[in-house]
């Protein structure tokens, strides 16, 4: 069947992902989700308001509608009309804090994963629960509000993630996929919130809870493929104010961007992992066994089907690299040689291949915001070198790419020390579109083979569309088999093995990078921010 025929027959599944810089919508054939039928997007950016990284409530809904309208325009260009869907699913940036009163009114502006103001709560909860509670987790935000005696705390009736809130608006179901829920509160082997740790928190925060349990405030937890409701008439009207879209699509459990990244790269089985590089960068490694110790560098989360995952999450990814690309794009335009953004990326990344394996003594710090793994409450982007460094364009650009991966590599070393086995590492994100550059450097940074496939072209939105197709097919919870046998059976990919020279060069770079963090820490205290509103401008 043609794309138009599948769409017109209501045989498509829709995935929407609210990322940090872009809201993306991806429409796939529900029977063959490797076939992308249409796509749409809407760019947005977070703002620093009263010291909090946030997105305005109106921007969430208008951005959702704009991304969907862009997708519909793509559908209409193919001579079709989108009236019915077989499946629908929503994902978004993980973690953060959305608090609501008993009437469902948002009590304070959305506090995103980027905020690092929850140190006291995270440390207290890590000691209480015996597991690492990262700064960005929902429970850390909630408990920090309790510790700070914020006025809104008395009215909190429930909390959610961004994906969970959008899902609730579209379906009426207060439920969340287990992968995203694992960024709210620890999950146990039953696939639900850890009962012993819930009991510990209930006793610890009894005054705040006032006779309730923490689970009274949290959404229901669901694995991939479970019944998560259907698109309601109200939800269809919210997504498509024109009234063309009808209710009834089967809804997949809402997920976080980490979960959709695992799906998009087929990295949900034990001993597999993936790296997702965007505004943030993180690695997910599916575990065979529990870790032996608590590590503040490692989040313990799950796959969308509930398998345990070690996550190394860095707040700062490719945004500073994108800023450098924008700088050179403007130089090209000013010189009369206007180039597309992709062409500038291609030129600069290819130039980085000509740099020395250790970047010639140049160091690049990509910290636009705080970075817990690096011990930074705030960030100041820096390029630093010694007077005798080989300060060439090639080395500067190699240092910029290394800077994207450096903090991630620090966290991954912790997993290596735990003896975590990894058979395959997959990568996705815009920085990998230039074949053989960032992929090669990441292989050197991790000293492991890195695979990039062609199925993840639409990234997390495609991964969420696959989960929507999985839910619509009612194939139960065996997500790994569905992906391997039904989605990725004929997929093509390219694997790059680590070059020994790159491994040695990056090792030297990282030694200097760790020492240079002292310079970064001084810059945080010495330099102000000049009221910068967003750290996302120019991000690919």
GROMACS .gro file of N, CA and C in nm, residues 196-268:
model
  219
  196UNK      N    1   0.939  -0.098   4.949
  196UNK     CA    2   1.014  -0.073   5.072
  196UNK      C    3   1.062   0.071   5.077
  197UNK      N    4   1.106   0.122   4.965
  197UNK     CA    5   1.156   0.259   4.964
  197UNK      C    6   1.040   0.360   4.973
  198UNK      N    7   0.924   0.326   4.915
  198UNK     CA    8   0.806   0.410   4.934
  198UNK      C    9   0.771   0.419   5.082
  199UNK      N   10   0.775   0.303   5.150
  199UNK     CA   11   0.744   0.301   5.293
  199UNK      C   12   0.844   0.386   5.371
  200UNK      N   13   0.971   0.379   5.333
  200UNK     CA   14   1.072   0.460   5.401
  200UNK      C   15   1.045   0.609   5.381
  201UNK      N   16   1.008   0.646   5.259
  201UNK     CA   17   0.979   0.789   5.236
  201UNK      C   18   0.851   0.831   5.308
  202UNK      N   19   0.751   0.745   5.308
  202UNK     CA   20   0.626   0.778   5.377
  202UNK      C   21   0.652   0.810   5.525
  203UNK      N   22   0.739   0.731   5.588
  203UNK     CA   23   0.772   0.756   5.728
  203UNK      C   24   0.856   0.883   5.743
  204UNK      N   25   0.946   0.904   5.649
  204UNK     CA   26   1.037   1.018   5.657
  204UNK      C   27   0.964   1.151   5.636
  205UNK      N   28   0.865   1.150   5.548
  205UNK     CA   29   0.794   1.273   5.511
  205UNK      C   30   0.649   1.269   5.557
  206UNK      N   31   0.625   1.206   5.673
  206UNK     CA   32   0.487   1.186   5.721
  206UNK      C   33   0.414   1.317   5.741
  207UNK      N   34   0.483   1.419   5.789
  207UNK     CA   35   0.416   1.547   5.813
  207UNK      C   36   0.365   1.608   5.683
  208UNK      N   37   0.449   1.605   5.579
  208UNK     CA   38   0.407   1.657   5.449
  208UNK      C   39   0.294   1.574   5.390
  209UNK      N   40   0.305   1.442   5.397
  209UNK     CA   41   0.207   1.354   5.333
  209UNK      C   42   0.073   1.355   5.405
  210UNK      N   43   0.073   1.386   5.533
  210UNK     CA   44  -0.052   1.404   5.608
  210UNK      C   45  -0.149   1.286   5.589
  211UNK      N   46  -0.101   1.166   5.616
  211UNK     CA   47  -0.185   1.048   5.608
  211UNK      C   48  -0.190   0.982   5.472
  212UNK      N   49  -0.130   1.042   5.371
  212UNK     CA   50  -0.125   0.983   5.238
  212UNK      C   51   0.003   0.901   5.223
  213UNK      N   52   0.010   0.823   5.117
  213UNK     CA   53   0.134   0.760   5.077
  213UNK      C   54   0.188   0.834   4.956
  214UNK      N   55   0.320   0.826   4.935
  214UNK     CA   56   0.379   0.887   4.816
  214UNK      C   57   0.312   0.835   4.690
  215UNK      N   58   0.275   0.708   4.688
  215UNK     CA   59   0.213   0.651   4.568
  215UNK      C   60   0.079   0.717   4.535
  216UNK      N   61   0.017   0.782   4.633
  216UNK     CA   62  -0.107   0.856   4.605
  216UNK      C   63  -0.081   0.976   4.514
  217UNK      N   64   0.045   1.022   4.512
  217UNK     CA   65   0.081   1.141   4.434
  217UNK      C   66   0.138   1.106   4.297
  218UNK      N   67   0.173   0.978   4.276
  218UNK     CA   68   0.245   0.938   4.156
  218UNK      C   69   0.153   0.869   4.056
  219UNK      N   70   0.182   0.879   3.926
  219UNK     CA   71   0.100   0.810   3.826
  219UNK      C   72   0.117   0.659   3.830
  220UNK      N   73   0.018   0.588   3.782
  220UNK     CA   74   0.024   0.444   3.768
  220UNK      C   75   0.139   0.408   3.674
  221UNK      N   76   0.207   0.297   3.703
  221UNK     CA   77   0.322   0.254   3.624
  221UNK      C   78   0.281   0.142   3.529
  222UNK      N   79   0.318   0.156   3.400
  222UNK     CA   80   0.280   0.057   3.299
  222UNK      C   81   0.401   0.019   3.213
  223UNK      N   82   0.414  -0.110   3.178
  223UNK     CA   83   0.519  -0.150   3.084
  223UNK      C   84   0.477  -0.126   2.940
  224UNK      N   85   0.572  -0.128   2.849
  224UNK     CA   86   0.542  -0.113   2.707
  224UNK      C   87   0.441  -0.218   2.664
  225UNK      N   88   0.343  -0.179   2.583
  225UNK     CA   89   0.242  -0.269   2.533
  225UNK      C   90   0.119  -0.280   2.620
  226UNK      N   91   0.124  -0.225   2.743
  226UNK     CA   92   0.009  -0.234   2.834
  226UNK      C   93  -0.100  -0.136   2.793
  227UNK      N   94  -0.219  -0.158   2.845
  227UNK     CA   95  -0.333  -0.071   2.818
  227UNK      C   96  -0.312   0.062   2.887
  228UNK      N   97  -0.292   0.166   2.809
  228UNK     CA   98  -0.271   0.300   2.864
  228UNK      C   99  -0.381   0.396   2.821
  229UNK      N  100  -0.497   0.339   2.779
  229UNK     CA  101  -0.609   0.422   2.739
  229UNK      C  102  -0.614   0.443   2.590
  230UNK      N  103  -0.703   0.532   2.549
  230UNK     CA  104  -0.717   0.567   2.409
  230UNK      C  105  -0.728   0.719   2.395
  231UNK      N  106  -0.702   0.767   2.276
  231UNK     CA  107  -0.716   0.910   2.247
  231UNK      C  108  -0.864   0.948   2.262
  232UNK      N  109  -0.893   1.043   2.350
  232UNK     CA  110  -1.030   1.087   2.372
  232UNK      C  111  -1.066   1.198   2.274
  233UNK      N  112  -1.195   1.232   2.270
  233UNK     CA  113  -1.240   1.342   2.185
  233UNK      C  114  -1.174   1.472   2.228
  234UNK      N  115  -1.162   1.492   2.360
  234UNK     CA  116  -1.098   1.613   2.411
  234UNK      C  117  -0.950   1.614   2.375
  235UNK      N  118  -0.886   1.497   2.383
  235UNK     CA  119  -0.745   1.489   2.347
  235UNK      C  120  -0.722   1.513   2.199
  236UNK      N  121  -0.810   1.460   2.116
  236UNK     CA  122  -0.798   1.483   1.972
  236UNK      C  123  -0.813   1.630   1.939
  237UNK      N  124  -0.905   1.697   2.007
  237UNK     CA  125  -0.927   1.840   1.982
  237UNK      C  126  -0.809   1.923   2.031
  238UNK      N  127  -0.744   1.879   2.140
  238UNK     CA  128  -0.626   1.949   2.189
  238UNK      C  129  -0.511   1.938   2.089
  239UNK      N  130  -0.493   1.818   2.035
  239UNK     CA  131  -0.384   1.795   1.940
  239UNK      C  132  -0.414   1.859   1.805
  240UNK      N  133  -0.539   1.852   1.762
  240UNK     CA  134  -0.579   1.901   1.629
  240UNK      C  135  -0.702   1.991   1.644
  241UNK      N  136  -0.682   2.120   1.671
  241UNK     CA  137  -0.796   2.211   1.693
  241UNK      C  138  -0.888   2.224   1.571
  242UNK      N  139  -0.844   2.177   1.453
  242UNK     CA  140  -0.931   2.186   1.335
  242UNK      C  141  -1.046   2.087   1.341
  243UNK      N  142  -1.036   1.987   1.429
  243UNK     CA  143  -1.142   1.888   1.443
  243UNK      C  144  -1.136   1.774   1.343
  244UNK      N  145  -1.029   1.767   1.264
  244UNK     CA  146  -1.018   1.662   1.162
  244UNK      C  147  -0.985   1.526   1.225
  245UNK      N  148  -0.899   1.526   1.324
  245UNK     CA  149  -0.857   1.402   1.388
  245UNK      C  150  -0.968   1.350   1.480
  246UNK      N  151  -0.996   1.221   1.469
  246UNK     CA  152  -1.101   1.159   1.550
  246UNK      C  153  -1.041   1.082   1.668
  247UNK      N  154  -1.121   1.060   1.769
  247UNK     CA  155  -1.080   0.985   1.887
  247UNK      C  156  -1.070   0.836   1.856
  248UNK      N  157  -1.011   0.761   1.952
  248UNK     CA  158  -1.013   0.616   1.943
  248UNK      C  159  -0.880   0.547   1.928
  249UNK      N  160  -0.773   0.619   1.895
  249UNK     CA  161  -0.643   0.554   1.877
  249UNK      C  162  -0.597   0.490   2.007
  250UNK      N  163  -0.540   0.370   1.996
  250UNK     CA  164  -0.481   0.303   2.112
  250UNK      C  165  -0.358   0.382   2.157
  251UNK      N  166  -0.350   0.409   2.286
  251UNK     CA  167  -0.239   0.488   2.338
  251UNK      C  168  -0.134   0.398   2.402
  252UNK      N  169  -0.009   0.421   2.369
  252UNK     CA  170   0.101   0.353   2.437
  252UNK      C  171   0.131   0.425   2.567
  253UNK      N  172   0.186   0.356   2.668
  253UNK     CA  173   0.230   0.426   2.788
  253UNK      C  174   0.331   0.535   2.753
  254UNK      N  175   0.315   0.651   2.812
  254UNK     CA  176   0.407   0.762   2.785
  254UNK      C  177   0.547   0.726   2.832
  255UNK      N  178   0.647   0.772   2.759
  255UNK     CA  179   0.785   0.739   2.793
  255UNK      C  180   0.874   0.862   2.794
  256UNK      N  181   0.992   0.845   2.851
  256UNK     CA  182   1.094   0.949   2.847
  256UNK      C  183   1.182   0.935   2.725
  257UNK      N  184   1.260   1.038   2.698
  257UNK     CA  185   1.344   1.034   2.579
  257UNK      C  186   1.453   0.928   2.588
  258UNK      N  187   1.492   0.890   2.709
  258UNK     CA  188   1.590   0.783   2.722
  258UNK      C  189   1.531   0.651   2.675
  259UNK      N  190   1.407   0.624   2.712
  259UNK     CA  191   1.341   0.501   2.670
  259UNK      C  192   1.320   0.494   2.522
  260UNK      N  193   1.279   0.605   2.460
  260UNK     CA  194   1.258   0.603   2.315
  260UNK      C  195   1.391   0.590   2.241
  261UNK      N  196   1.499   0.643   2.301
  261UNK     CA  197   1.630   0.624   2.241
  261UNK      C  198   1.672   0.479   2.240
  262UNK      N  199   1.640   0.406   2.348
  262UNK     CA  200   1.670   0.263   2.352
  262UNK      C  201   1.592   0.188   2.245
  263UNK      N  202   1.465   0.224   2.229
  263UNK     CA  203   1.383   0.160   2.127
  263UNK      C  204   1.436   0.192   1.988
  264UNK      N  205   1.470   0.318   1.965
  264UNK     CA  206   1.514   0.361   1.832
  264UNK      C  207   1.645   0.296   1.789
  265UNK      N  208   1.721   0.245   1.886
  265UNK     CA  209   1.849   0.182   1.854
  265UNK      C  210   1.849   0.031   1.883
  266UNK      N  211   1.731  -0.024   1.919
  266UNK     CA  212   1.720  -0.166   1.953
  266UNK      C  213   1.818  -0.203   2.064
  267UNK      N  214   1.822  -0.122   2.169
  267UNK     CA  215   1.913  -0.146   2.280
  267UNK      C  216   1.832  -0.168   2.408
  268UNK      N  217   1.749  -0.274   2.409
  268UNK     CA  218   1.666  -0.303   2.526
  268UNK      C  219   1.699  -0.438   2.588
   0.00000   0.00000   0.00000
